[in-house]
Short mmCIF file of C-alpha atoms in Angstrom, two decimals:
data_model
loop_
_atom_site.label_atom_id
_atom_site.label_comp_id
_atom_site.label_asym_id
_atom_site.label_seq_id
_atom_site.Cartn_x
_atom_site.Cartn_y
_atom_site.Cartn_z
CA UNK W 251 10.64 68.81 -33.03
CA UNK W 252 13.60 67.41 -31.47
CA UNK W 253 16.76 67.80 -33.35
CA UNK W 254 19.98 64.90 -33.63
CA UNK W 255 23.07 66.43 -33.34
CA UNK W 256 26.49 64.68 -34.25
CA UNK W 257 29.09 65.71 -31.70
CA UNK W 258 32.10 64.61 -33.58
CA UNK W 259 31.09 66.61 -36.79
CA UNK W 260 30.45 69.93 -34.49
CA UNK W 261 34.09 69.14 -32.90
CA UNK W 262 35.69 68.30 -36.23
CA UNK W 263 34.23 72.19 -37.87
CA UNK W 264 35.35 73.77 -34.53
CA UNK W 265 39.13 72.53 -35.03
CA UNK W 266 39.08 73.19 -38.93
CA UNK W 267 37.41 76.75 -38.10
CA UNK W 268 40.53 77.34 -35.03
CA UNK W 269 43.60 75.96 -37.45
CA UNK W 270 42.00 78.73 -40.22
CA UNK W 271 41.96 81.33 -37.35
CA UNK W 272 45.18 80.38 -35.89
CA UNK W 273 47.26 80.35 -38.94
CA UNK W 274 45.91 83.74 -40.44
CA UNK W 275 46.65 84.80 -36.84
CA UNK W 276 50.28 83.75 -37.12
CA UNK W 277 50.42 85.18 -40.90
CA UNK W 278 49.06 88.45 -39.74
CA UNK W 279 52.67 88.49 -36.87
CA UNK W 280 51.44 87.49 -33.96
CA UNK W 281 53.02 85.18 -31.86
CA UNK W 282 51.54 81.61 -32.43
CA UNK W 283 49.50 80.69 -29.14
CA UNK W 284 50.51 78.28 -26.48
CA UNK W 285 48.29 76.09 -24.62
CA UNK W 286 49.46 75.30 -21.12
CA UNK W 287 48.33 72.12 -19.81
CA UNK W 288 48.62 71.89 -15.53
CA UNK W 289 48.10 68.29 -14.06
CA UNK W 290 47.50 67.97 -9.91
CA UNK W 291 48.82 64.24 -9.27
CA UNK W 292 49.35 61.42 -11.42
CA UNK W 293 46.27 59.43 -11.81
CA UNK W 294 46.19 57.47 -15.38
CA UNK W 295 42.81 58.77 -16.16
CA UNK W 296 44.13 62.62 -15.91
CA UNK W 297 47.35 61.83 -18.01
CA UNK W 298 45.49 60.39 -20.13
CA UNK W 299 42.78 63.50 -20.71
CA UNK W 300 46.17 65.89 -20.43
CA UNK W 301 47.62 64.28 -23.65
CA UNK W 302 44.81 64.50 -25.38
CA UNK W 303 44.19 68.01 -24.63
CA UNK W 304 47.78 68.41 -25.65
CA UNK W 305 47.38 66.40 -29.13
CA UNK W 306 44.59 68.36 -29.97
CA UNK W 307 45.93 72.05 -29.58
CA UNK W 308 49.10 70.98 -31.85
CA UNK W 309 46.63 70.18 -34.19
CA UNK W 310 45.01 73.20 -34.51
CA UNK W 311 48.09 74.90 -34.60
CA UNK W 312 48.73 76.23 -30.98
CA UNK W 313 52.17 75.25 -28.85
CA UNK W 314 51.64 72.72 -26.27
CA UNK W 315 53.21 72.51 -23.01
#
């Protein structure tokens, strides 16, 4: 039997999950992670996919660059 599955809600659980790990990870003394973002040109589209990639590590807790 074929089963639905809702993207956004497994993405959603995945972030929650990553700011719980992150910020006991943090509380525990480690440094808090930094994702580093690396763009090749300057097409919209990519800009575009870089901020969101950017937007959604600060909300999980990491450093974005």
């Amino acid at each position: 039997m074929a089963k639905l599955l809702d993207g956004k809600q497994a993405a959603k659980s995945i972030r929650i999950r990553l700011r719980k790990q992150i910020r006991q990870y943090i509380a525990d003394g480690h440094a808090q992670p930094h994702a580093v973002f690396i763009q090749v040109g300057d097409s919209p589209a990519s800009s575009q996919y870089v901020g969101m990639k950017n937007r959604q590590a600060e909300k999980i807790g990491c450093r974005s660059t």
